[in-house]
Short mmCIF file of C-alpha atoms in Angstrom, two decimals:
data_model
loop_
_atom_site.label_atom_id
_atom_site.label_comp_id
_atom_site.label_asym_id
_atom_site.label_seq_id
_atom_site.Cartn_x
_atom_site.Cartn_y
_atom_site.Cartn_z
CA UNK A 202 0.00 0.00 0.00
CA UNK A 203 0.80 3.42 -0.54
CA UNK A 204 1.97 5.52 2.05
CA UNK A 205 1.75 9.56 1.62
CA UNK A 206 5.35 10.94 2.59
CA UNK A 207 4.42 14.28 3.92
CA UNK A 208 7.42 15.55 4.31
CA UNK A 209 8.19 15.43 0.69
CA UNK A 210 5.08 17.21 0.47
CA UNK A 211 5.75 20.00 3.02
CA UNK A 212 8.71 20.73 1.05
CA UNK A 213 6.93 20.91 -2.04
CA UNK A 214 4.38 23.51 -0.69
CA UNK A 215 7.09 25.35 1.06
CA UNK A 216 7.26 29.61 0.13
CA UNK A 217 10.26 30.60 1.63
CA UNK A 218 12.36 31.94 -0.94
CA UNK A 219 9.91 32.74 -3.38
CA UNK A 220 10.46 36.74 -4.69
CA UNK A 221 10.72 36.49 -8.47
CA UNK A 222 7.59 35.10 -11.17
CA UNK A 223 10.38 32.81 -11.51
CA UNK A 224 10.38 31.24 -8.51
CA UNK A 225 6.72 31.56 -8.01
CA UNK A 226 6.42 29.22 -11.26
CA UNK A 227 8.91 26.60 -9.70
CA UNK A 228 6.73 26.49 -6.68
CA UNK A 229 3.91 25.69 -8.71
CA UNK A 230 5.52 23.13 -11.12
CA UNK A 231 7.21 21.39 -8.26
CA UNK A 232 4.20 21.21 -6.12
CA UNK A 233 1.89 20.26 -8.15
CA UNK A 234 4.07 17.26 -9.02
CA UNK A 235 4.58 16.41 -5.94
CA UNK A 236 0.96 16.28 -5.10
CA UNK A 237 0.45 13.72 -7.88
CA UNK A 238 3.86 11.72 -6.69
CA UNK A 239 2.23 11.38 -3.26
CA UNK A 240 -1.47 11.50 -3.96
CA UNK A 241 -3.20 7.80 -2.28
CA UNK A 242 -4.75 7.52 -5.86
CA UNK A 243 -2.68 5.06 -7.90
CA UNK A 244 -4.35 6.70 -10.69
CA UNK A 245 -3.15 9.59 -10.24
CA UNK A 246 0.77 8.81 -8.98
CA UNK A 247 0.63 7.23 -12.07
CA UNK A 248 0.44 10.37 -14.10
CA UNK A 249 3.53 11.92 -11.87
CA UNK A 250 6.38 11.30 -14.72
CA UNK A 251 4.16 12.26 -17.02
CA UNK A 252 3.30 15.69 -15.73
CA UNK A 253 7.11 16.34 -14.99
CA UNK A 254 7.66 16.26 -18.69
CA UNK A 255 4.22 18.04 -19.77
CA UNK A 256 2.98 20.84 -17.26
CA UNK A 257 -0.20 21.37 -18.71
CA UNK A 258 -1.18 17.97 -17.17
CA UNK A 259 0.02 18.70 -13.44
CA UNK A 260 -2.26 21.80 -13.37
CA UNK A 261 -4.87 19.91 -14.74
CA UNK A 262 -4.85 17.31 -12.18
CA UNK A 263 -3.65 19.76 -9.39
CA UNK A 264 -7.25 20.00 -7.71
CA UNK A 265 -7.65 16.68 -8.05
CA UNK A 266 -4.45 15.56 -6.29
CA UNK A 267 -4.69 18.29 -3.53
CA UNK A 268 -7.66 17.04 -2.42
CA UNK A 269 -6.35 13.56 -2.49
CA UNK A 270 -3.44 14.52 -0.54
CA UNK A 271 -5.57 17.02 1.90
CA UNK A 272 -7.21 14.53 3.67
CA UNK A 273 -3.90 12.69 4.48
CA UNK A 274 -2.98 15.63 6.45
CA UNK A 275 -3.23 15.94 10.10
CA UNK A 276 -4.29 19.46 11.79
CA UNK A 277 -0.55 21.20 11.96
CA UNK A 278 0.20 20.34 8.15
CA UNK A 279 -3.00 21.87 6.78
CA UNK A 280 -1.86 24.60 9.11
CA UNK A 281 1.25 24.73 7.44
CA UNK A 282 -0.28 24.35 3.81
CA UNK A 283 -2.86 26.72 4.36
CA UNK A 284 -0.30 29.42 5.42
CA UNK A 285 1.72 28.66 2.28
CA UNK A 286 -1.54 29.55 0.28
CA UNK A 287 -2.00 32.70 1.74
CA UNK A 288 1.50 33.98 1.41
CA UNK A 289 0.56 32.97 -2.19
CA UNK A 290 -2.10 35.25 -2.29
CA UNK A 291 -0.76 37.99 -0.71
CA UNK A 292 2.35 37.86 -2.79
CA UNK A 293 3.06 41.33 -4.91
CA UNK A 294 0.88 40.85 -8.04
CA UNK A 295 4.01 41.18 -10.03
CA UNK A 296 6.02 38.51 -8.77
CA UNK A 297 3.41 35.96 -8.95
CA UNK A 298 1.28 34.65 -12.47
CA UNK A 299 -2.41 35.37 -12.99
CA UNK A 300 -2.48 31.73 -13.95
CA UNK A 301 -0.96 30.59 -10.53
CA UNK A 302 -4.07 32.47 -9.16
CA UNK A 303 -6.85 30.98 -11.18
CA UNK A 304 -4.89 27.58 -10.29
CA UNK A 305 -5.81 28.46 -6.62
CA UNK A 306 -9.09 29.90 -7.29
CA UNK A 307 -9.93 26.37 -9.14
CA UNK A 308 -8.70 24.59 -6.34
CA UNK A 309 -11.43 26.17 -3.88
CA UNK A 310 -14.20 25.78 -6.08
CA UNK A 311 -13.11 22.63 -6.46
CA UNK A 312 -12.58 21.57 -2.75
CA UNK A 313 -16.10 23.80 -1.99
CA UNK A 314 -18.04 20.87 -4.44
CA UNK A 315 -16.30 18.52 -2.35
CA UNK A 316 -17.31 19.02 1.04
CA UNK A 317 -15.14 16.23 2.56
CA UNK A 318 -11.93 18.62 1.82
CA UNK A 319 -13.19 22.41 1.91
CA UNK A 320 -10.70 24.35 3.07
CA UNK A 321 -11.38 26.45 6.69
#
């Protein structure tokens, strides 16, 4: 069986060090494959390599695999995670993309349909 390494994740969603679009992008890229590496849905982990190569698929799945991975977390790493989302969003709208935004917005629409994951 699977088991979610959080700690891979934690680094993934980590925002320390994150000034330039550049580095906002890299957040995004590496996080969002991460999510699908770690994600309890073989489905999904199964898509990981793939979305390395071809970005376009790691956003699309990102909602998907956050949510997956959301309910693997205890009460101090959704802490944690939810911070890093909010230093997202209140991140000088030059340094970070519109697209990283919508990604975000998604992701609460998404988890707001869901209600086993909303976010607080």
């Amino acid at each position: 069986a699977h088991q979610t390494n959080i700690n891979n994740l934690q680094r993934a969603w980590d925002v320390s060090q994150r000034s330039s679009r550049e580095d906002w992008d890299e957040w995004l890229r590496r996080f969002s494959v991460q999510l699908l590496r770690e994600a309890p849905s073989p489905a999904l982990r199964a898509c990981a390599e793939l979305a390395q190569a071809y970005q376009p698929l790691a956003r699309e799945l990102f909602s998907a695999a956050f949510a997956c991975c959301w309910v693997e977390l205890d009460d101090h790493y959704r802490s944690s995670l939810i911070f890093s989302m909010e230093t997202v969003f209140q991140a000088d709208a030059s340094q970070i993309s519109l697209e990283i935004l919508q990604l975000l917005l998604n992701l609460a629409e998404f988890l707001e349909k869901n209600k086993k994951t909303e976010l607080p």
